[in-house]
Coordinates of C-alpha atoms in Angstrom, one line a residue:
X1 CA 10.5 24.3 107.5
X2 CA 7.1 25.6 106.6
X3 CA 8.6 29.2 106.3
X4 CA 11.2 27.9 103.9
X5 CA 8.6 26.2 101.8
X6 CA 6.4 29.3 101.7
X7 CA 9.4 31.4 100.8
X8 CA 10.3 29.0 98.1
X9 CA 6.8 29.1 96.7
X10 CA 6.7 32.9 96.8
X11 CA 10.0 33.2 94.9
X12 CA 8.7 30.6 92.4
X13 CA 5.5 32.5 91.8
X14 CA 7.5 35.8 91.4
X15 CA 9.6 34.2 88.7
X16 CA 7.1 32.1 86.9
X17 CA 4.0 34.3 86.7
X18 CA 5.6 37.0 84.4
X19 CA 6.8 34.2 82.1
X20 CA 3.2 32.8 82.0
X21 CA 1.7 36.2 81.3
X22 CA 4.3 37.0 78.6
X23 CA 3.7 33.6 76.9
X24 CA 0.0 34.2 77.0
X25 CA 0.4 37.6 75.4
X26 CA 2.7 36.2 72.7
X27 CA 0.2 33.4 72.1
X28 CA -2.7 35.9 71.7
X29 CA -0.7 38.0 69.3
X30 CA 0.0 35.1 67.1
X31 CA -3.8 34.3 66.8
X32 CA -5.7 35.5 63.7
X33 CA -8.9 37.5 63.6
X34 CA -11.2 35.8 61.1
X35 CA -13.1 37.8 58.5
X36 CA -15.5 36.3 56.0
X37 CA -15.4 38.2 52.7
X38 CA -13.1 41.1 51.7
X39 CA -16.2 43.4 51.5
X40 CA -16.6 43.0 55.2
X41 CA -13.1 44.2 55.9
X42 CA -12.3 47.8 56.6
X43 CA -10.6 49.9 59.2
X44 CA -14.0 50.6 60.7
X45 CA -15.3 47.1 60.9
X46 CA -12.2 45.6 62.5
X47 CA -11.3 48.7 64.6
X48 CA -7.6 48.6 63.9
X49 CA -5.3 50.6 66.2
X50 CA -2.0 50.4 64.2
X51 CA -0.9 52.6 61.4
X52 CA -1.4 50.5 58.3
X53 CA -2.9 47.2 57.0
X54 CA -0.6 45.2 54.8
X55 CA -2.6 42.9 52.5
X56 CA -1.2 39.6 51.2
X57 CA -4.0 38.1 49.0
X58 CA -4.9 34.5 48.7
X59 CA -2.4 32.6 46.5
X60 CA -2.9 28.9 45.9
X61 CA 0.5 28.7 44.2
X62 CA 2.1 29.1 47.6
X63 CA -0.6 27.1 49.4
X64 CA -2.2 30.1 51.0
X65 CA -6.0 29.7 50.8
X66 CA -6.8 32.9 52.6
X67 CA -5.9 36.6 52.4
X68 CA -3.4 37.5 55.1
X69 CA -3.6 41.0 56.6
X70 CA -1.0 42.3 58.9
X71 CA -1.8 45.4 61.1
X72 CA 1.5 47.2 61.6
X73 CA 3.1 50.3 63.1
X74 CA 5.3 52.5 61.0
X75 CA 8.3 50.6 62.5
X76 CA 7.1 47.4 60.9
X77 CA 6.0 45.9 64.3
X78 CA 3.0 43.6 63.8
X79 CA 0.1 44.5 66.1
X80 CA -2.3 41.7 65.0
X81 CA -3.1 39.5 62.0
X82 CA -6.2 38.7 60.1
X83 CA -7.4 35.9 57.8
X84 CA -9.9 36.9 55.2
X85 CA -11.7 34.0 53.6
X86 CA -12.9 34.9 50.1
X87 CA -12.6 32.6 47.1
X88 CA -13.2 35.5 44.7
X89 CA -10.1 37.3 45.9
X90 CA -6.5 36.4 44.8
X91 CA -3.4 38.3 43.9
X92 CA -4.4 41.9 43.2
X93 CA -3.4 44.4 40.6
X94 CA -4.7 47.9 41.7
X95 CA -5.0 50.7 39.1
X96 CA -5.7 54.4 39.7
X97 CA -6.4 57.1 37.2
X98 CA -6.2 60.9 37.7
X99 CA -9.8 61.6 36.7
X100 CA -11.1 59.4 39.5
X101 CA -8.5 59.5 42.2
X102 CA -10.6 58.2 45.1
X103 CA -11.3 54.9 43.5
X104 CA -9.1 52.0 42.5
X105 CA -9.9 49.3 39.9
X106 CA -8.7 45.9 41.1
X107 CA -8.1 42.9 38.8
X108 CA -6.6 39.6 39.8
X109 CA -3.9 37.2 38.8
X110 CA -2.4 33.9 39.9
X111 CA -5.7 32.0 39.8
X112 CA -6.9 29.8 37.0
X113 CA -10.6 30.7 37.4
X114 CA -12.1 32.7 34.5
X115 CA -14.9 34.9 35.9
X116 CA -16.7 38.1 34.8
X117 CA -16.0 40.4 37.8
X118 CA -13.5 42.8 39.2
X119 CA -13.4 44.8 42.4
X120 CA -13.2 48.5 43.2
X121 CA -11.6 50.1 46.3
X122 CA -13.0 53.3 47.7
X123 CA -10.0 55.1 49.2
X124 CA -11.9 57.5 51.5
X125 CA -14.3 54.8 52.8
X126 CA -11.5 52.2 52.9
X127 CA -13.8 49.5 51.5
X128 CA -13.8 46.9 48.7
X129 CA -16.8 46.2 46.4
X130 CA -17.3 43.5 43.9
X131 CA -18.5 44.6 40.4
X132 CA -20.1 41.9 38.2
X133 CA -19.6 42.4 34.4
X134 CA -22.9 41.1 33.1
X135 CA -22.9 41.9 29.4
X136 CA -20.8 39.0 28.0
X137 CA -22.3 35.8 26.7
X138 CA -19.3 33.8 28.0
X139 CA -17.0 33.8 31.0
X140 CA -14.2 35.8 29.5
X141 CA -12.1 36.5 32.5
X142 CA -10.8 39.9 33.4
X143 CA -7.1 40.0 32.5
X144 CA -6.6 43.6 33.7
X145 CA -8.2 47.1 34.0
X146 CA -5.2 49.2 33.5
X147 CA -6.7 52.0 31.5
X148 CA -6.9 55.8 31.2
X149 CA -9.9 57.9 30.0
X150 CA -13.4 58.6 31.2
X151 CA -14.8 55.1 30.5
X152 CA -13.9 51.9 32.2
X153 CA -11.8 49.7 29.8
X154 CA -10.8 46.1 30.4
X155 CA -8.9 43.4 28.7
X156 CA -10.2 39.8 28.8
X157 CA -8.4 36.4 28.8
X158 CA -10.5 35.0 26.0
X159 CA -12.6 36.2 23.1
X160 CA -16.0 37.7 23.9
X161 CA -17.3 36.2 20.6
X162 CA -16.4 32.6 21.2
X163 CA -15.4 32.2 24.9
X164 CA -12.0 30.8 23.7
X165 CA -8.6 32.2 22.7
X166 CA -9.1 30.6 19.2
X167 CA -5.4 29.8 18.7
X168 CA -4.6 29.6 15.0
X169 CA -1.3 27.7 14.4
X170 CA -1.4 28.3 10.6
X171 CA -1.8 32.1 10.9
X172 CA -0.1 32.4 14.2
X173 CA -1.5 34.0 17.3
X174 CA -4.8 34.0 19.1
X175 CA -7.8 36.2 19.9
X176 CA -8.8 37.9 23.1
X177 CA -10.9 41.0 23.6
X178 CA -10.7 44.6 24.6
X179 CA -13.9 45.9 26.1
X180 CA -15.5 49.2 27.1
X181 CA -17.5 48.3 30.2
X182 CA -19.1 51.7 30.3
X183 CA -20.8 51.4 26.9
X184 CA -20.7 47.6 27.0
X185 CA -19.0 47.2 23.6
X186 CA -16.1 44.9 22.8
X187 CA -13.5 44.3 20.1
X188 CA -12.0 40.9 19.4
X189 CA -8.3 41.3 18.7
X190 CA -7.0 40.0 15.4
X191 CA -4.5 37.2 14.9
X192 CA -0.9 38.3 15.2
X193 CA -2.0 41.4 17.1
X194 CA -2.8 40.1 20.6
X195 CA -2.5 42.8 23.3
X196 CA 0.4 43.5 25.6
X197 CA -0.1 43.4 29.3
X198 CA 0.0 47.2 29.4
X199 CA -2.4 50.1 29.9
X200 CA -5.2 50.7 27.4
X201 CA -6.0 54.3 26.4
X202 CA -9.5 55.5 25.9
X203 CA -8.8 58.5 23.6
X204 CA -11.0 60.4 21.2
X205 CA -13.7 57.7 21.3
X206 CA -11.0 55.1 20.3
X207 CA -9.1 52.5 22.2
X208 CA -5.4 52.2 21.9
X209 CA -3.5 49.1 23.0
X210 CA 0.0 47.8 22.5
X211 CA 0.4 44.7 20.3
X212 CA 2.5 41.7 21.2
X213 CA 5.3 40.9 18.7
X214 CA 5.1 37.6 16.7
X215 CA 8.1 35.3 16.4
X216 CA 8.8 34.7 12.7
X217 CA 10.4 31.7 11.0
X218 CA 13.8 33.5 11.0
X219 CA 13.5 33.8 14.8
X220 CA 12.9 37.5 14.5
X221 CA 9.9 39.3 16.0
X222 CA 7.4 41.2 13.8
X223 CA 4.1 43.0 14.2
X224 CA 5.3 45.4 16.9
X225 CA 3.2 48.5 17.3
X226 CA -0.1 49.8 18.7
X227 CA -3.7 49.1 17.6
X228 CA -6.2 51.9 17.4
X229 CA -9.7 50.4 17.7
X230 CA -12.9 52.1 16.6
X231 CA -15.7 50.3 18.5
X232 CA -18.5 52.1 16.6
X233 CA -17.4 50.6 13.3
X234 CA -15.8 47.4 14.8
X235 CA -12.6 48.3 12.9
X236 CA -8.9 48.7 13.7
X237 CA -5.8 50.2 12.3
X238 CA -2.2 49.7 13.3
X239 CA 0.7 52.1 13.8
X240 CA 4.5 51.5 14.5
X241 CA 5.8 55.1 14.0
X242 CA 8.4 53.7 11.6
X243 CA 9.9 51.5 14.3
X244 CA 9.3 48.0 13.0
X245 CA 11.4 46.1 15.6
X246 CA 10.6 48.3 18.6
X247 CA 7.9 47.4 21.2
X248 CA 5.4 50.3 21.8
X249 CA 3.5 50.7 25.1
X250 CA 0.5 53.0 25.6
X251 CA 1.5 54.9 28.6
X252 CA -1.1 57.5 29.5
X253 CA -3.8 59.8 28.0
X254 CA -5.6 63.0 28.9
X255 CA -8.6 64.6 27.1
X256 CA -6.1 66.3 24.7
X257 CA -3.1 64.0 24.3
X258 CA -2.2 60.3 24.2
X259 CA 1.3 59.1 25.1
X260 CA 3.0 56.1 23.6
X261 CA 6.4 55.0 24.9
X262 CA 8.9 53.0 22.8
X263 CA 11.4 50.6 24.2
X264 CA 14.0 52.8 22.3
X265 CA 13.3 55.5 24.9
X266 CA 11.3 57.7 22.5
X267 CA 7.8 59.0 23.3
X268 CA 5.2 59.4 20.6
X269 CA 2.4 61.8 21.5
X270 CA -0.9 62.0 19.6
X271 CA -3.0 65.1 19.5
X272 CA -6.8 65.0 19.0
X273 CA -6.4 64.7 15.3
X274 CA -4.2 61.6 15.7
X275 CA -1.2 63.5 14.4
X276 CA 1.9 62.6 16.5
X277 CA 5.1 64.3 17.7
X278 CA 8.2 62.5 18.8
X279 CA 10.1 63.3 22.0
X280 CA 13.1 61.9 23.9
X281 CA 12.3 62.2 27.6
X282 CA 15.4 60.3 28.7
X283 CA 17.9 62.1 26.6
X284 CA 19.7 63.7 29.6
X285 CA 20.4 60.2 31.1
X286 CA 23.2 57.7 30.3
X287 CA 22.0 55.0 27.8
X288 CA 19.6 52.7 29.5
X289 CA 19.2 48.9 29.0
X290 CA 15.4 49.3 29.0
X291 CA 13.0 52.3 28.9
X292 CA 9.6 50.6 28.9
X293 CA 7.5 49.9 32.0
X294 CA 9.1 47.4 34.4
X295 CA 6.3 45.2 35.7
X296 CA 3.9 47.5 37.7
X297 CA 6.3 50.4 37.6
X298 CA 4.2 53.4 37.0
X299 CA 1.6 55.6 38.7
X300 CA -0.1 58.7 37.2
X301 CA -0.1 61.3 40.0
X302 CA -2.1 63.8 38.0
X303 CA -2.6 64.9 34.4
X304 CA 1.0 65.7 33.7
X305 CA 3.2 63.6 36.2
X306 CA 3.9 59.9 36.3
X307 CA 5.8 58.2 39.0
X308 CA 8.0 55.9 37.0
X309 CA 10.4 53.1 37.6
X310 CA 13.2 53.1 35.0
X311 CA 15.1 49.9 34.5
X312 CA 18.7 49.4 33.4
X313 CA 21.9 51.4 33.3
X314 CA 24.7 49.6 31.5
X315 CA 24.7 45.8 31.3
X316 CA 23.6 45.1 34.8
X317 CA 19.9 45.6 35.8
X318 CA 19.7 48.8 37.8
X319 CA 16.7 50.8 38.7
X320 CA 15.8 54.4 39.1
X321 CA 12.6 55.9 40.5
X322 CA 11.6 59.3 39.2
X323 CA 9.0 61.5 37.6
X324 CA 8.0 61.5 33.9
X325 CA 6.8 65.1 33.5
X326 CA 4.5 65.4 30.5
X327 CA 3.9 69.1 30.6
X328 CA 5.4 70.8 27.5
X329 CA 8.2 68.6 26.2
X330 CA 8.2 65.3 28.2
X331 CA 11.2 64.7 30.4
X332 CA 12.3 62.3 33.1
X333 CA 13.7 63.6 36.4
X334 CA 15.0 61.8 39.4
X335 CA 13.5 63.3 42.5
X336 CA 15.6 61.5 45.1
X337 CA 19.2 60.4 44.7
X338 CA 18.6 57.5 47.1
X339 CA 16.3 55.9 44.5
X340 CA 18.7 56.3 41.6
X341 CA 20.7 53.5 39.9
X342 CA 20.0 51.0 42.7
X343 CA 19.6 47.2 42.7
X344 CA 16.1 47.8 44.3
X345 CA 13.1 48.1 42.0
X346 CA 9.9 49.9 42.7
X347 CA 6.2 49.2 42.2
X348 CA 4.0 52.3 43.0
X349 CA 0.6 51.1 44.4
X350 CA -1.6 54.2 44.6
X351 CA -2.0 57.8 45.9
X352 CA -4.1 58.6 48.9
X353 CA -5.3 62.2 48.2
X354 CA -6.9 62.7 51.7
X355 CA -3.8 61.6 53.5
X356 CA -1.4 63.2 51.0
X357 CA 0.5 59.9 50.7
X358 CA 1.9 57.8 47.9
X359 CA 2.5 54.1 48.6
X360 CA 5.4 52.4 46.8
X361 CA 6.8 48.8 47.2
X362 CA 10.5 48.7 47.3
X363 CA 11.6 45.3 46.1
X364 CA 15.0 43.6 46.5
X365 CA 16.7 40.2 46.3
X366 CA 18.2 41.2 49.6
X367 CA 15.7 40.5 52.4
X368 CA 16.7 43.7 54.2
X369 CA 15.9 45.8 51.2
X370 CA 12.1 45.1 51.1
X371 CA 10.0 48.0 52.3
X372 CA 6.8 49.9 51.8
X373 CA 7.8 53.5 51.1
X374 CA 5.4 56.3 52.2
X375 CA 6.0 59.4 50.1
X376 CA 4.5 62.8 50.8
X377 CA 2.4 63.5 47.7
X378 CA 3.2 67.2 47.6
X379 CA 6.9 67.3 48.4
X380 CA 7.7 63.7 47.3
X381 CA 9.8 63.3 50.4
X382 CA 9.9 60.0 52.3
X383 CA 7.6 60.1 55.3
X384 CA 8.3 56.5 56.3
X385 CA 9.9 53.2 55.2
X386 CA 8.1 50.2 56.6
X387 CA 10.2 47.0 56.6
X388 CA 8.1 44.1 55.3
X389 CA 8.4 40.3 54.9
X390 CA 7.5 38.5 51.7
X391 CA 7.2 41.7 49.8
X392 CA 6.7 39.7 46.5
X393 CA 3.4 38.5 47.9
X394 CA 2.3 41.9 49.3
X395 CA -0.2 43.7 46.9
X396 CA -1.9 46.4 48.9
X397 CA -1.7 48.8 51.9
X398 CA -4.4 50.7 53.8
X399 CA -3.9 53.7 56.1
X400 CA -5.9 52.8 59.2
X401 CA -6.5 56.2 60.9

């Protein structure tokens, strides 16, 4: 009888111990590593062993009061998770410019707080740093830092002169500000010429921003165009290139040229004397529904190439990822047929020069179509496609090793 009991206990232990160990491992894997402050988070401080960190910033709109980080392998397998507690961090909008490729400028959205700061991300060091903007008399709020040129240019949520948007119902429109953080000078935008959520060009000591159209009494939009701001004289002039009903978006600038893209598919290029030439970079494609930037659909790879998400062929929304080549006569070329005329849309995040990688979010209404695409920055071939969950909440990726 005793032998039967011992045999039964031995069999029981052989069966149950692996289950207990497996459950314990699963439990440990579901636990979170806590980090206080985004500036204390890097691949060195947390000693990650996976391939990438996927960063889902704090977003109170979905009841997430912390920044979630998933450490993953290229297959998408989650190695461990982190919770970063930092009230100054929310949904992120990273921006990279070719004359400073190792640094990203990070502004935020999705939070009602209006504060005078932004963050930078050092790509080689893999670390975040808060930058306080201390030259305003009011809390103006950083709307975004999408800009090109040598100086750091930002757009604010309210006017730097009053600390308010100064909405004028009689005239129509409101005021915010465009500011050069490098020289600490700002311009209050005029009524009926509020800025688009689009890049700002620092070109020939001027600032170029796109203006939001105003809805007229006849239900038609007016005041399309761009504004060219002279901060030295606190003056502005407007240009529409003869296209009164076409939205114009400042796209990119170098030391020699400034590129403006119209939603009609035409590109207007200023030289250093502010004389412009007109091009049709999409003329070899079928007619598109839209030509302008779709959400965060562009990334300047160098002084003459922009990774660009083109939206719309025919009546249905379709998307194509390609290269806007600005050398000589600007033209758009698809570089991979897999990304042409698809239902998926693409948001390039940034380019990692040291790793020779480009990170692109592939978005889809189909859950199976959500990925982070890793492109080789030289060949533009796909190195990896990482399947991700909740891609609409994912704003950033970090190479661990």
